[in-house]
Amino acid sequence: DAQGKELARGDKPFTWFCHRVDVYAGDQKLGAVQRRFSILHRRFTVETADGRELFTIDSPLLHIWTFQLLFRGQEVGVIKKQWGGLLKEFFSDADVFGLEYEALPELEAVRPLLIFATLLVDFVCFENNRGSGGMFIGTGE
């Protein structure tokens, strides 16, 4: 935050395919985001601290830059990668994502999980992982 206090932390253990990020606020585990096996879709789940599935994040087959956020089977939000232009997309690894979701009381408490879900989608689906560069998280303000 503005005073330099850590709001949330993500720990990503090494995995070959089904990537996972465990999300913490201090020493308390908030939950996790994990990629799931799927042949035709890119699918992720957002889990509570005790391992219950809370959200599903699916990328429709022909909309590779759009990920639907499903809560109890209903679409309540979307994660979208914004087109950066031909030159930027070809020569750069920098991406801009948008996270939009309905203002439901159940969703406000899991905001850090949704932010880390966006970061995992970027890391797994769009980064070429050359090791040249870091990650910048901005608020868009």
Tab-separated table of C-alpha atoms in Angstrom:
chain	number	residue	atom	x	y	z
A	1	ASP	CA	0.000	0.000	0.000
A	2	ALA	CA	1.037	3.660	0.146
A	3	GLN	CA	2.853	3.080	3.450
A	4	GLY	CA	4.881	0.158	2.045
A	5	LYS	CA	2.902	-2.545	3.857
A	6	GLU	CA	2.524	-5.865	2.018
A	7	LEU	CA	-1.115	-6.449	1.075
A	8	ALA	CA	-0.788	-9.901	-0.485
A	9	ARG	CA	1.909	-12.319	-1.568
A	10	GLY	CA	1.870	-15.101	-4.128
A	11	ASP	CA	4.036	-18.200	-3.872
A	12	LYS	CA	4.423	-20.185	-7.086
A	13	PRO	CA	5.906	-23.647	-6.642
A	14	PHE	CA	7.617	-25.250	-9.631
A	15	THR	CA	5.297	-27.364	-11.818
A	16	TRP	CA	5.538	-28.547	-15.410
A	17	PHE	CA	2.001	-27.964	-16.642
A	18	CYS	CA	-0.707	-27.267	-14.060
A	19	HIS	CA	0.780	-24.044	-12.699
A	20	ARG	CA	-0.360	-22.890	-9.274
A	21	VAL	CA	-0.046	-19.755	-7.142
A	22	ASP	CA	-0.814	-19.831	-3.417
A	23	VAL	CA	-1.967	-16.408	-2.198
A	24	TYR	CA	-1.286	-15.105	1.315
A	25	ALA	CA	-2.059	-12.003	3.352
A	26	GLY	CA	0.711	-12.023	5.929
A	27	ASP	CA	0.833	-15.564	7.320
A	28	GLN	CA	-2.816	-16.292	6.496
A	29	LYS	CA	-3.502	-18.242	3.317
A	30	LEU	CA	-6.284	-16.608	1.290
A	31	GLY	CA	-6.512	-19.309	-1.358
A	32	ALA	CA	-4.912	-20.430	-4.585
A	33	VAL	CA	-5.193	-20.150	-8.344
A	34	GLN	CA	-4.433	-23.227	-10.426
A	35	ARG	CA	-4.392	-24.085	-14.102
A	36	ARG	CA	-6.508	-27.140	-14.902
A	37	PHE	CA	-6.114	-29.614	-17.716
A	38	SER	CA	-8.444	-28.951	-20.627
A	39	ILE	CA	-8.080	-29.863	-24.285
A	40	LEU	CA	-10.116	-27.138	-25.986
A	41	HIS	CA	-10.039	-24.340	-23.410
A	42	ARG	CA	-7.528	-22.663	-21.174
A	43	ARG	CA	-9.040	-23.248	-17.748
A	44	PHE	CA	-8.078	-22.048	-14.287
A	45	THR	CA	-9.734	-22.409	-10.904
A	46	VAL	CA	-9.681	-20.059	-7.952
A	47	GLU	CA	-9.816	-21.913	-4.638
A	48	THR	CA	-10.505	-20.876	-1.062
A	49	ALA	CA	-7.904	-21.410	1.670
A	50	ASP	CA	-9.396	-24.825	2.454
A	51	GLY	CA	-9.253	-25.966	-1.199
A	52	ARG	CA	-12.890	-25.486	-2.247
A	53	GLU	CA	-13.374	-24.269	-5.821
A	54	LEU	CA	-14.752	-20.740	-5.780
A	55	PHE	CA	-14.405	-19.574	-9.402
A	56	THR	CA	-13.660	-21.041	-12.772
A	57	ILE	CA	-11.799	-18.982	-15.349
A	58	ASP	CA	-12.293	-20.142	-18.945
A	59	SER	CA	-11.004	-18.860	-22.237
A	60	PRO	CA	-13.506	-19.484	-25.046
A	61	LEU	CA	-12.063	-21.439	-27.964
A	62	LEU	CA	-11.965	-18.587	-30.494
A	63	HIS	CA	-11.388	-15.686	-28.066
A	64	ILE	CA	-7.822	-16.379	-26.980
A	65	TRP	CA	-7.334	-13.019	-25.219
A	66	THR	CA	-10.549	-13.185	-23.187
A	67	PHE	CA	-11.068	-15.184	-20.001
A	68	GLN	CA	-14.542	-15.449	-18.477
A	69	LEU	CA	-14.810	-15.384	-14.696
A	70	LEU	CA	-17.547	-17.824	-13.637
A	71	PHE	CA	-19.012	-17.784	-10.110
A	72	ARG	CA	-21.522	-20.563	-9.379
A	73	GLY	CA	-21.886	-21.127	-13.125
A	74	GLN	CA	-22.719	-17.488	-13.933
A	75	GLU	CA	-20.349	-15.113	-15.701
A	76	VAL	CA	-19.566	-12.310	-13.252
A	77	GLY	CA	-16.459	-10.853	-14.811
A	78	VAL	CA	-13.757	-11.015	-17.411
A	79	ILE	CA	-9.979	-10.890	-17.702
A	80	LYS	CA	-8.856	-9.427	-21.040
A	81	LYS	CA	-5.471	-8.933	-22.614
A	82	GLN	CA	-5.419	-5.662	-24.529
A	83	TRP	CA	-3.928	-5.553	-28.020
A	84	GLY	CA	-0.699	-3.561	-27.893
A	85	GLY	CA	-0.203	-3.117	-31.611
A	86	LEU	CA	1.745	-5.228	-34.086
A	87	LEU	CA	5.223	-3.928	-33.243
A	88	LYS	CA	4.751	-4.111	-29.478
A	89	GLU	CA	3.251	-7.605	-29.655
A	90	PHE	CA	6.043	-8.868	-31.901
A	91	PHE	CA	9.074	-7.217	-30.296
A	92	SER	CA	8.076	-6.881	-26.653
A	93	ASP	CA	6.937	-9.068	-23.800
A	94	ALA	CA	4.980	-6.207	-22.174
A	95	ASP	CA	1.251	-6.817	-21.817
A	96	VAL	CA	-1.685	-4.858	-20.447
A	97	PHE	CA	-4.579	-6.720	-18.836
A	98	GLY	CA	-7.959	-5.613	-17.625
A	99	LEU	CA	-9.861	-7.275	-14.794
A	100	GLU	CA	-13.535	-6.409	-14.575
A	101	TYR	CA	-16.068	-8.023	-12.268
A	102	GLU	CA	-19.470	-7.293	-10.817
A	103	ALA	CA	-19.587	-5.511	-7.483
A	104	LEU	CA	-20.964	-8.454	-5.520
A	105	PRO	CA	-20.323	-8.587	-1.758
A	106	GLU	CA	-18.952	-12.149	-2.112
A	107	LEU	CA	-16.323	-10.989	-4.604
A	108	GLU	CA	-14.766	-8.082	-2.696
A	109	ALA	CA	-13.096	-10.355	-0.140
A	110	VAL	CA	-11.363	-12.347	-2.892
A	111	ARG	CA	-9.940	-9.390	-4.812
A	112	PRO	CA	-6.299	-10.456	-4.165
A	113	LEU	CA	-7.094	-13.913	-5.572
A	114	LEU	CA	-8.508	-12.361	-8.743
A	115	ILE	CA	-5.443	-10.134	-9.166
A	116	PHE	CA	-3.132	-13.136	-8.813
A	117	ALA	CA	-5.376	-15.072	-11.223
A	118	THR	CA	-4.758	-12.327	-13.788
A	119	LEU	CA	-1.010	-12.546	-13.179
A	120	LEU	CA	-1.046	-16.344	-13.569
A	121	VAL	CA	-3.040	-16.102	-16.822
A	122	ASP	CA	-0.407	-13.692	-18.145
A	123	PHE	CA	2.497	-15.853	-16.998
A	124	VAL	CA	1.111	-19.142	-18.320
A	125	CYS	CA	-0.595	-18.035	-21.532
A	126	PHE	CA	1.272	-14.984	-22.820
A	127	GLU	CA	4.812	-14.779	-21.472
A	128	ASN	CA	7.554	-16.373	-23.518
A	129	ASN	CA	9.620	-16.562	-20.300
A	130	ARG	CA	12.941	-15.622	-21.869
A	131	GLY	CA	14.083	-14.345	-18.500
A	132	SER	CA	14.594	-10.836	-19.862
A	133	GLY	CA	12.580	-8.538	-17.700
A	134	GLY	CA	10.339	-8.388	-14.718
A	135	MET	CA	6.748	-7.881	-13.854
A	136	PHE	CA	5.092	-4.537	-13.218
A	137	ILE	CA	1.784	-4.340	-11.447
A	138	GLY	CA	-0.033	-1.044	-11.892
A	139	THR	CA	-3.404	0.194	-10.775
A	140	GLY	CA	-4.248	2.044	-13.964
A	141	GLU	CA	-4.687	5.304	-12.069
